[in-house]
Short mmCIF file of C-alpha atoms in Angstrom, two decimals:
data_model
loop_
_atom_site.label_atom_id
_atom_site.label_comp_id
_atom_site.label_asym_id
_atom_site.label_seq_id
_atom_site.Cartn_x
_atom_site.Cartn_y
_atom_site.Cartn_z
CA MET A 1 13.95 -9.79 -58.60
CA LEU A 2 12.79 -7.31 -61.26
CA HIS A 3 14.88 -8.89 -63.99
CA PRO A 4 14.66 -6.65 -67.10
CA ASP A 5 14.48 -9.67 -69.39
CA ASP A 6 11.31 -10.94 -67.69
CA ARG A 7 8.47 -9.73 -69.93
CA LEU A 8 4.72 -10.00 -69.39
CA THR A 9 2.26 -8.57 -71.90
CA PHE A 10 -1.16 -7.18 -71.05
CA THR A 11 -3.04 -10.18 -72.44
CA GLU A 12 -0.59 -12.67 -70.92
CA ALA A 13 -1.19 -11.23 -67.46
CA LEU A 14 -4.94 -11.80 -67.86
CA ARG A 15 -4.82 -15.16 -69.64
CA PRO A 16 -6.83 -17.87 -67.82
CA PRO A 17 -5.00 -20.90 -66.42
CA ALA A 18 -5.13 -24.06 -68.50
CA GLY A 19 -8.60 -25.60 -68.47
CA HIS A 20 -10.29 -22.40 -67.18
CA ARG A 21 -12.40 -19.61 -68.65
CA LEU A 22 -12.81 -15.99 -67.54
CA ASP A 23 -15.82 -15.53 -65.26
CA CYS A 24 -15.32 -11.97 -63.97
CA ALA A 25 -12.67 -9.23 -64.22
CA VAL A 26 -12.41 -5.90 -62.39
CA GLY A 27 -9.80 -3.40 -63.56
CA ALA A 28 -8.63 -0.03 -62.26
CA THR A 29 -6.51 2.51 -64.13
CA TYR A 30 -5.80 6.23 -64.30
CA SER A 31 -5.98 6.63 -68.07
CA LEU A 32 -7.75 4.18 -70.35
CA ASP A 33 -7.20 3.44 -74.01
CA LEU A 34 -10.20 1.57 -75.40
CA GLU A 35 -8.20 -0.11 -78.16
CA THR A 36 -5.85 -1.60 -75.57
CA LEU A 37 -8.77 -2.64 -73.36
CA LEU A 38 -10.58 -4.31 -76.25
CA ALA A 39 -7.55 -6.57 -76.73
CA ALA A 40 -8.49 -8.41 -73.52
CA PRO A 41 -12.00 -9.67 -74.44
CA ALA A 42 -10.76 -10.28 -77.99
CA ALA A 43 -7.98 -12.52 -76.67
CA PHE A 44 -10.40 -14.35 -74.37
CA ALA A 45 -12.84 -14.79 -77.25
CA LEU A 46 -10.21 -16.23 -79.58
CA ARG A 47 -9.37 -18.88 -77.00
CA GLU A 48 -13.04 -19.86 -76.85
CA VAL A 49 -13.75 -20.15 -80.58
CA ASP A 50 -10.32 -20.93 -82.09
CA THR A 51 -10.45 -24.20 -84.02
CA GLY A 52 -6.78 -24.10 -84.98
CA ASP A 53 -7.67 -23.12 -88.54
CA LEU A 54 -8.19 -19.40 -89.16
CA ASP A 55 -10.00 -20.17 -92.41
CA GLN A 56 -12.66 -22.03 -90.41
CA LEU A 57 -13.09 -19.27 -87.82
CA ASP A 58 -16.72 -18.11 -87.64
CA PRO A 59 -16.66 -14.27 -87.44
CA MET A 60 -20.15 -14.11 -85.91
CA ALA A 61 -19.19 -16.61 -83.22
CA LEU A 62 -16.07 -14.57 -82.52
CA LEU A 63 -18.06 -11.34 -82.24
CA ALA A 64 -20.57 -12.98 -79.89
CA SER A 65 -17.73 -14.28 -77.74
CA VAL A 66 -16.09 -10.82 -77.61
CA ARG A 67 -19.40 -9.34 -76.44
CA LEU A 68 -19.79 -12.06 -73.80
CA HIS A 69 -16.32 -11.51 -72.39
CA ALA A 70 -16.66 -7.71 -72.49
CA ASP A 71 -19.80 -8.03 -70.37
CA ARG A 72 -17.75 -9.93 -67.77
CA MET A 73 -15.34 -7.00 -67.39
CA MET A 74 -15.76 -3.90 -65.22
CA VAL A 75 -13.05 -1.26 -65.62
CA PHE A 76 -12.83 1.94 -63.56
CA HIS A 77 -10.79 4.94 -64.74
CA GLN A 78 -10.17 8.55 -63.75
CA ALA A 79 -12.93 10.77 -65.13
CA GLY A 80 -11.66 12.72 -68.12
CA GLN A 81 -8.83 10.29 -68.92
CA LEU A 82 -10.51 8.14 -71.56
CA SER A 83 -8.78 8.30 -74.94
CA VAL A 84 -10.92 8.45 -78.07
CA PRO A 85 -10.06 5.63 -80.51
CA ARG A 86 -9.58 6.23 -84.21
CA ARG A 87 -12.23 3.68 -85.12
CA HIS A 88 -15.45 3.44 -83.18
CA ARG A 89 -17.51 0.51 -84.45
CA LEU A 90 -16.61 -2.18 -81.92
CA PHE A 91 -16.45 0.03 -78.85
CA ALA A 92 -20.18 -0.23 -78.23
CA LEU A 93 -19.23 -3.65 -76.82
CA LEU A 94 -17.47 -1.87 -73.93
CA GLU A 95 -20.19 0.64 -73.02
CA ARG A 96 -21.48 -1.43 -70.09
CA SER A 97 -17.95 -2.28 -68.94
CA VAL A 98 -16.31 1.14 -68.41
CA PHE A 99 -16.93 3.48 -65.46
CA ALA A 100 -15.51 6.98 -64.92
CA VAL A 101 -14.67 7.71 -61.27
CA THR A 102 -13.31 10.48 -59.05
CA ALA A 103 -11.17 10.16 -55.93
CA PRO A 104 -12.99 10.75 -52.62
CA LEU A 105 -10.22 13.00 -51.23
CA ARG A 106 -10.18 15.27 -54.32
CA GLY A 107 -6.96 13.83 -55.70
CA ILE A 108 -6.93 11.57 -58.72
CA PHE A 109 -7.87 7.93 -59.19
CA HIS A 110 -4.50 6.36 -59.99
CA PRO A 111 -4.36 2.60 -59.18
CA LYS A 112 -3.28 0.08 -61.81
CA LEU A 113 -4.97 -3.16 -60.86
CA TRP A 114 -6.79 -6.25 -62.14
CA VAL A 115 -8.75 -8.73 -60.04
CA LEU A 116 -9.92 -11.76 -61.99
CA ARG A 117 -12.05 -14.82 -61.34
CA PHE A 118 -11.66 -17.94 -63.49
CA GLU A 119 -13.96 -20.96 -63.69
CA ASP A 120 -12.80 -24.52 -64.30
CA ARG A 121 -14.40 -25.76 -67.50
CA ASP A 122 -15.02 -29.23 -66.07
CA ASP A 123 -16.15 -28.89 -62.46
CA GLY A 124 -16.86 -25.16 -62.08
CA THR A 125 -14.19 -24.63 -59.40
CA LEU A 126 -13.22 -20.96 -59.05
CA ARG A 127 -9.70 -19.56 -59.03
CA HIS A 128 -8.61 -15.95 -58.59
CA ARG A 129 -5.78 -13.78 -59.85
CA VAL A 130 -4.54 -10.35 -58.81
CA VAL A 131 -2.37 -8.21 -61.08
CA VAL A 132 -0.77 -5.09 -59.55
CA ALA A 133 1.03 -2.91 -62.08
CA SER A 134 2.51 0.57 -62.37
CA ARG A 135 1.31 1.36 -65.89
CA ASN A 136 -2.09 2.38 -67.20
CA ILE A 137 -4.28 0.41 -69.62
CA THR A 138 -2.78 2.12 -72.63
CA GLY A 139 -0.45 1.21 -75.46
CA ASP A 140 2.65 2.90 -74.05
CA ARG A 141 6.06 1.22 -74.25
CA SER A 142 7.47 2.21 -70.87
CA TRP A 143 9.41 0.11 -68.37
CA ASP A 144 6.83 -1.24 -65.96
CA VAL A 145 6.67 -3.46 -62.89
CA VAL A 146 3.95 -6.12 -62.77
CA LEU A 147 3.10 -8.41 -59.86
CA ARG A 148 0.84 -11.38 -60.65
CA LEU A 149 -0.59 -13.46 -57.81
CA ASP A 150 -2.67 -16.61 -58.32
CA SER A 151 -4.84 -18.13 -55.64
CA VAL A 152 -4.08 -21.51 -54.09
CA GLY A 153 -6.84 -24.11 -54.01
CA ASP A 154 -7.06 -24.92 -50.31
CA THR A 155 -9.41 -22.65 -48.34
CA ARG A 156 -8.28 -23.47 -44.79
CA PRO A 157 -6.86 -20.50 -42.82
CA SER A 158 -3.76 -22.53 -41.92
CA ARG A 159 -2.86 -23.41 -45.49
CA ALA A 160 0.08 -22.10 -47.47
CA GLY A 161 -0.21 -18.75 -49.21
CA THR A 162 -0.89 -15.19 -48.18
CA GLY A 163 -4.12 -13.27 -47.64
CA LEU A 164 -4.94 -9.99 -49.40
CA GLY A 165 -7.53 -8.42 -47.12
CA GLY A 166 -6.58 -4.84 -48.01
CA LEU A 167 -7.40 -5.52 -51.64
CA ALA A 168 -11.03 -6.33 -50.88
CA GLU A 169 -11.43 -2.89 -49.30
CA LEU A 170 -10.36 -1.17 -52.51
CA VAL A 171 -12.48 -3.41 -54.76
CA ARG A 172 -15.60 -2.76 -52.67
CA ALA A 173 -15.03 1.00 -52.83
CA LEU A 174 -14.95 1.20 -56.64
CA PRO A 175 -18.70 1.53 -57.40
CA GLY A 176 -19.04 4.32 -54.82
CA MET A 177 -16.49 6.46 -56.69
CA SER A 178 -18.35 6.29 -60.02
CA VAL A 179 -19.45 9.58 -61.58
CA GLY A 180 -22.61 8.00 -62.97
CA PRO A 181 -25.00 5.41 -61.59
CA VAL A 182 -23.79 1.82 -61.31
CA GLU A 183 -26.26 -0.98 -61.94
CA ALA A 184 -27.12 -3.14 -58.95
CA SER A 185 -25.91 -6.21 -60.82
CA VAL A 186 -22.44 -4.66 -61.18
CA THR A 187 -22.27 -3.74 -57.50
CA SER A 188 -23.39 -7.26 -56.58
CA ARG A 189 -20.71 -8.89 -58.73
CA ILE A 190 -18.02 -6.65 -57.27
CA GLU A 191 -19.16 -7.37 -53.71
CA SER A 192 -19.11 -11.09 -54.44
CA LEU A 193 -15.59 -10.86 -55.86
CA ALA A 194 -14.36 -8.83 -52.88
CA THR A 195 -15.78 -11.39 -50.45
CA GLU A 196 -14.06 -14.21 -52.32
CA ILE A 197 -10.75 -12.33 -52.29
CA GLU A 198 -11.00 -11.96 -48.51
CA ALA A 199 -11.47 -15.72 -48.16
CA SER A 200 -8.74 -16.68 -50.64
CA ARG A 201 -5.03 -17.08 -50.22
CA PHE A 202 -2.45 -16.44 -52.89
CA ALA A 203 0.88 -18.02 -53.73
CA PRO A 204 3.66 -15.44 -53.20
CA PRO A 205 6.46 -15.09 -55.77
CA PRO A 206 9.66 -17.12 -55.27
CA GLY A 207 11.70 -15.85 -52.33
CA VAL A 208 8.74 -13.96 -50.84
CA ASP A 209 7.21 -15.05 -47.53
CA ALA A 210 4.19 -12.75 -47.43
CA VAL A 211 2.33 -10.15 -49.49
CA ARG A 212 0.28 -7.23 -48.18
CA ILE A 213 -1.92 -4.89 -50.19
CA HIS A 214 -2.02 -1.20 -49.21
CA PRO A 215 -4.94 0.77 -50.68
CA LEU A 216 -4.30 4.51 -50.41
CA GLY A 217 -6.67 7.47 -50.62
CA LEU A 218 -9.91 5.79 -49.54
CA ALA A 219 -9.90 7.68 -46.23
CA GLU A 220 -7.86 10.45 -44.66
CA PRO A 221 -4.17 9.46 -44.80
CA PRO A 222 -2.40 8.49 -41.57
CA ALA A 223 -0.36 11.25 -39.94
CA GLY A 224 2.80 9.19 -40.35
CA GLY A 225 2.72 9.38 -44.14
CA PRO A 226 4.02 6.53 -46.34
CA PRO A 227 4.04 3.00 -44.83
CA PHE A 228 7.85 2.94 -44.47
CA PRO A 229 10.05 2.97 -41.35
CA ALA A 230 12.05 6.07 -40.42
CA ALA A 231 15.44 4.40 -40.88
CA VAL A 232 16.71 1.38 -42.83
CA GLU A 233 20.03 -0.17 -43.79
CA ARG A 234 19.60 0.08 -47.57
CA LEU A 235 17.02 1.91 -49.66
CA LEU A 236 16.08 1.85 -53.35
CA VAL A 237 13.34 4.04 -54.81
CA VAL A 238 12.21 3.93 -58.44
CA SER A 239 9.71 6.63 -59.36
CA PRO A 240 9.32 8.59 -62.60
CA PHE A 241 7.74 11.55 -60.80
CA LEU A 242 8.85 13.20 -57.56
CA SER A 243 7.90 15.95 -55.14
CA GLY A 244 10.41 17.50 -52.75
CA PRO A 245 8.39 17.20 -49.51
CA LEU A 246 7.68 13.49 -50.03
CA VAL A 247 11.26 12.67 -51.05
CA SER A 248 12.46 14.39 -47.87
CA ARG A 249 10.23 12.05 -45.83
CA LEU A 250 11.65 8.85 -47.31
CA PRO A 251 13.60 6.70 -44.82
CA THR A 252 17.17 7.52 -43.92
CA SER A 253 19.60 4.79 -44.91
CA ARG A 254 22.90 3.59 -43.44
CA ALA A 255 24.23 3.07 -46.96
CA THR A 256 23.74 5.76 -49.60
CA PRO A 257 20.16 5.36 -50.86
CA VAL A 258 19.57 4.89 -54.58
CA LEU A 259 16.91 6.94 -56.38
CA VAL A 260 15.99 6.14 -59.99
CA SER A 261 13.83 8.68 -61.80
CA ARG A 262 13.60 10.93 -64.85
CA ALA A 263 16.13 13.70 -65.38
CA GLU A 264 13.38 16.35 -65.39
CA SER A 265 11.95 15.09 -62.10
CA LEU A 266 15.35 15.02 -60.40
CA ASP A 267 16.15 18.54 -61.62
CA ALA A 268 12.88 19.83 -60.16
CA VAL A 269 13.74 18.56 -56.63
CA ALA A 270 17.53 18.85 -56.72
CA ASP A 271 17.86 20.01 -53.10
CA ALA A 272 15.69 17.18 -51.76
CA VAL A 273 17.70 14.44 -53.50
CA GLU A 274 21.20 15.52 -52.42
CA ARG A 275 21.52 12.53 -50.06
CA PHE A 276 20.70 10.02 -52.83
CA ASP A 277 22.74 8.22 -55.42
CA THR A 278 20.59 9.53 -58.29
CA ARG A 279 20.30 7.59 -61.53
CA VAL A 280 18.31 7.58 -64.75
CA LEU A 281 17.71 5.02 -67.47
CA ASP A 282 20.59 4.79 -69.91
CA ALA A 283 19.45 6.63 -73.06
CA SER A 284 21.44 4.21 -75.18
CA VAL A 285 19.29 1.35 -73.88
CA VAL A 286 15.83 2.91 -73.75
CA ASP A 287 14.20 6.09 -75.01
CA ASP A 288 13.94 8.74 -72.35
CA VAL A 289 10.38 9.46 -71.33
CA SER A 290 10.98 13.22 -71.48
CA ALA A 291 10.76 13.16 -75.27
CA ALA A 292 7.17 11.94 -75.11
CA VAL A 293 5.66 13.43 -71.96
CA GLU A 294 4.10 16.86 -72.11
CA GLY A 295 3.06 18.18 -68.72
CA GLY A 296 3.42 14.77 -67.04
CA GLU A 297 2.71 13.83 -63.46
CA VAL A 298 3.66 16.62 -61.09
CA GLU A 299 2.94 17.59 -57.53
CA GLY A 300 -0.75 17.79 -58.38
CA GLY A 301 -0.69 14.09 -59.20
CA GLU A 302 -1.27 14.18 -62.97
CA ASP A 303 -0.15 11.53 -65.42
CA ALA A 304 0.54 12.40 -69.03
CA PRO A 305 -2.60 12.69 -71.19
CA PRO A 306 -3.68 9.25 -72.39
CA GLU A 307 -3.06 10.03 -76.05
CA VAL A 308 0.67 10.49 -75.37
CA THR A 309 2.70 7.33 -75.94
CA LEU A 310 5.30 7.06 -73.18
CA ALA A 311 8.74 5.56 -73.66
CA GLY A 312 11.10 5.16 -70.72
CA LEU A 313 10.47 4.80 -67.02
CA HIS A 314 7.03 4.20 -65.55
CA ALA A 315 7.83 1.68 -62.81
CA LYS A 316 7.27 2.50 -59.13
CA VAL A 317 9.33 0.55 -56.59
CA TYR A 318 10.24 1.16 -52.93
CA ALA A 319 12.65 -1.41 -51.50
CA TYR A 320 14.51 -1.42 -48.20
CA ASP A 321 16.62 -3.81 -46.13
CA THR A 322 16.43 -4.12 -42.34
CA GLY A 323 18.81 -6.75 -41.02
CA ASP A 324 18.23 -10.01 -42.86
CA ARG A 325 14.70 -9.03 -43.94
CA SER A 326 13.61 -6.90 -46.86
CA HIS A 327 10.41 -5.20 -47.98
CA VAL A 328 9.61 -4.36 -51.61
CA PHE A 329 6.62 -2.17 -52.51
CA VAL A 330 5.38 -2.13 -56.12
CA GLY A 331 2.32 -0.51 -57.60
CA SER A 332 0.95 2.81 -58.75
CA ALA A 333 2.21 5.36 -56.20
CA ASN A 334 4.88 7.81 -57.33
CA ALA A 335 7.14 9.47 -54.77
CA THR A 336 4.87 12.51 -54.64
CA THR A 337 2.87 14.10 -51.85
CA ALA A 338 -0.38 13.60 -53.78
CA ALA A 339 0.22 9.85 -54.12
CA PHE A 340 0.37 9.38 -50.35
CA SER A 341 -2.32 11.89 -49.36
CA THR A 342 -5.20 12.57 -51.77
CA ASN A 343 -4.83 10.13 -54.67
CA VAL A 344 -6.39 6.68 -54.79
CA GLU A 345 -3.42 4.34 -55.23
CA VAL A 346 -2.50 0.73 -54.57
CA LEU A 347 0.82 -0.72 -53.41
CA ALA A 348 1.70 -4.38 -52.94
CA GLU A 349 4.28 -5.07 -50.22
CA LEU A 350 6.49 -8.14 -50.64
CA ILE A 351 8.27 -9.39 -47.51
CA GLY A 352 11.12 -11.88 -47.51
CA PRO A 353 14.78 -12.55 -46.75
CA THR A 354 17.31 -9.97 -47.91
CA SER A 355 19.27 -12.72 -49.65
CA ALA A 356 16.28 -13.28 -51.96
CA ILE A 357 14.60 -9.88 -52.47
CA GLY A 358 16.99 -7.29 -51.02
CA VAL A 359 18.21 -4.13 -52.71
CA ASP A 360 21.35 -5.83 -54.04
CA ARG A 361 19.25 -8.62 -55.53
CA ILE A 362 16.99 -6.09 -57.25
CA LEU A 363 19.84 -4.08 -58.74
CA GLY A 364 21.59 -7.29 -59.74
CA GLY A 365 25.10 -5.91 -60.18
CA SER A 366 26.61 -4.85 -63.48
CA GLY A 367 26.17 -8.14 -65.33
CA ASN A 368 24.17 -8.60 -68.50
CA GLY A 369 20.42 -8.53 -67.99
CA SER A 370 20.58 -6.74 -64.62
CA LEU A 371 18.58 -3.66 -63.67
CA GLU A 372 21.80 -1.87 -62.75
CA GLN A 373 23.02 -2.32 -66.31
CA LEU A 374 20.16 -0.11 -67.54
CA LEU A 375 21.06 2.78 -65.22
CA VAL A 376 23.57 5.61 -65.40
CA PRO A 377 24.47 8.21 -62.74
CA TYR A 378 22.81 11.61 -63.07
CA ARG A 379 23.64 14.85 -61.26
CA PRO A 380 20.50 17.00 -60.98
CA GLU A 381 20.59 20.59 -62.20
CA ARG A 382 18.77 23.08 -60.01
CA LEU A 383 15.86 24.77 -61.73
CA SER A 384 14.43 28.21 -61.08
CA ASP A 385 11.23 28.40 -59.04
CA GLU A 386 9.29 29.19 -62.21
CA ALA A 387 10.50 25.99 -63.88
CA GLY A 388 8.52 23.67 -61.62
CA GLY A 389 5.59 21.93 -63.26
CA ALA A 390 1.93 22.22 -62.39
CA PRO A 391 -1.16 20.66 -63.91
CA SER A 392 -2.04 22.56 -67.08
CA ARG A 393 -5.33 24.44 -67.23
CA LEU A 394 -6.42 22.18 -70.05
CA GLN A 395 -5.75 19.05 -68.00
CA LEU A 396 -7.67 20.45 -65.02
CA LEU A 397 -10.56 21.47 -67.28
CA ARG A 398 -10.62 18.06 -68.90
CA ARG A 399 -10.80 16.37 -65.51
CA ALA A 400 -13.59 18.69 -64.34
CA ILE A 401 -15.70 17.98 -67.43
CA GLY A 402 -15.07 14.26 -67.05
CA ALA A 403 -16.42 14.39 -63.50
CA LEU A 404 -19.79 15.79 -64.63
CA GLU A 405 -22.75 13.43 -64.68
CA ILE A 406 -24.17 14.01 -68.15
CA GLU A 407 -27.47 12.64 -69.43
CA ALA A 408 -28.21 12.16 -73.13
CA ARG A 409 -31.76 12.27 -74.52
CA VAL A 410 -32.32 10.96 -78.05
CA GLN A 411 -35.22 12.30 -80.13
CA GLY A 412 -36.18 11.20 -83.64
CA ALA A 413 -35.94 13.77 -86.43
CA GLY A 414 -37.29 12.17 -89.58
CA THR A 415 -34.79 9.59 -90.79
CA ALA A 416 -32.15 10.99 -88.42
CA PHE A 417 -32.11 11.75 -84.71
CA ASP A 418 -31.00 14.51 -82.35
CA VAL A 419 -29.13 14.07 -79.08
CA ARG A 420 -29.52 16.61 -76.27
CA TYR A 421 -27.02 16.56 -73.41
CA SER A 422 -27.67 17.97 -69.95
CA GLN A 423 -26.17 17.83 -66.47
CA THR A 424 -28.11 15.76 -63.98
CA CYS A 425 -26.50 17.61 -61.05
CA PRO A 426 -27.20 21.37 -61.45
CA GLU A 427 -24.85 22.40 -58.62
CA SER A 428 -21.91 20.97 -60.58
CA LYS A 429 -20.64 23.64 -62.93
CA VAL A 430 -17.64 24.04 -65.20
CA ASP A 431 -16.82 27.52 -66.52
CA LEU A 432 -15.03 27.41 -69.86
CA PRO A 433 -12.25 30.00 -70.21
CA PRO A 434 -12.53 32.52 -73.06
CA GLY A 435 -11.65 30.96 -76.39
CA VAL A 436 -12.30 27.39 -75.23
CA THR A 437 -15.15 25.38 -76.77
CA ALA A 438 -16.29 21.93 -75.64
CA VAL A 439 -17.90 19.57 -78.16
CA CYS A 440 -19.88 16.52 -77.06
CA ARG A 441 -20.83 13.61 -79.30
CA PRO A 442 -21.54 9.87 -78.94
CA LEU A 443 -18.48 7.64 -79.24
CA THR A 444 -20.50 4.83 -80.80
CA LEU A 445 -23.50 5.07 -83.09
#
């Protein structure tokens, strides 16, 4: 479980099975880097047109294939968290594929998810894949956790595999969170995909008996808080960002619970983590994320700005043992109040025997290649009240502007043209602080 030497790249996670082509892909992320996203349709396109000889590769055929695959993708991101690429020419291919959204409970849109449909090249049979991650669609180099689930062919309710009904609920809700209008064809494709996910079953990972998907933040949160029991035998939590109230609500554990986080996060909630065996990533093994993050995710639920390249911890894991059974949650939710109340998040719950997926199996002892080998003990230092983080005014302003529905009108001006921008919803208003200027321009021309 969670072996550090198991690596899965972005394009590998989305790569079609042998003999299949991509038919439809729905992605969800907090921050979105267009250069990283463009790697997906480019990789799909290369598989379609590659003749084995780069000298014989037709650039026009490749470009047409990239456009085709980009049109099959629909990616939803938090409004205001789209990074501007250095080069703009090819990004017009993604204009119909990217949708800015806001969370219905006034938190942030924070899931990291892909739902894909593949078509058999010979007989047209459909297969599905679900990828639940803890990292955004960006080029960061952080330690991540990725769960990939592929559908099994048989469609009988009694067949092997596990259902993912909760996932369909989140997929269906995506168009309704969009800041701007969503074409009926997009909504129809998403509804079709959600219906197929409900009817499909997926092969769980080795050692796992069942998988459940928990979408968070689509409706008012349950009074009980996170979907964990009050008491367990062993507990492991991995979360780069923390808030004291949520940490205090984590299950009590017969054995000393283990909490892996960033030094800055542990310092900010020192009193709340006294009962934990607190650890951080060994700086001699990986770069600490604190060197790269400026105003990262805090109680308000913010991630670092998308232009910041993270290095260090970005995985989110909640694992506990009860008797001979264990539950492991992976996904986007940090151990913060916002994650389990107002944010839109997704967690995948893996259920299986403790001997296969328990806390000890995850940590893996002190041997080479184990997760435990990457960790060192850390004693939090109490910070003053003023030292606690909060979303910066610039981050809040950026999010507010991103949530506006803006209309562009193009008018010819001789050999050039003018673009006039206006809000389509007059009651939405953003007041710029003194000294702050906002500039709006097309990304692609």
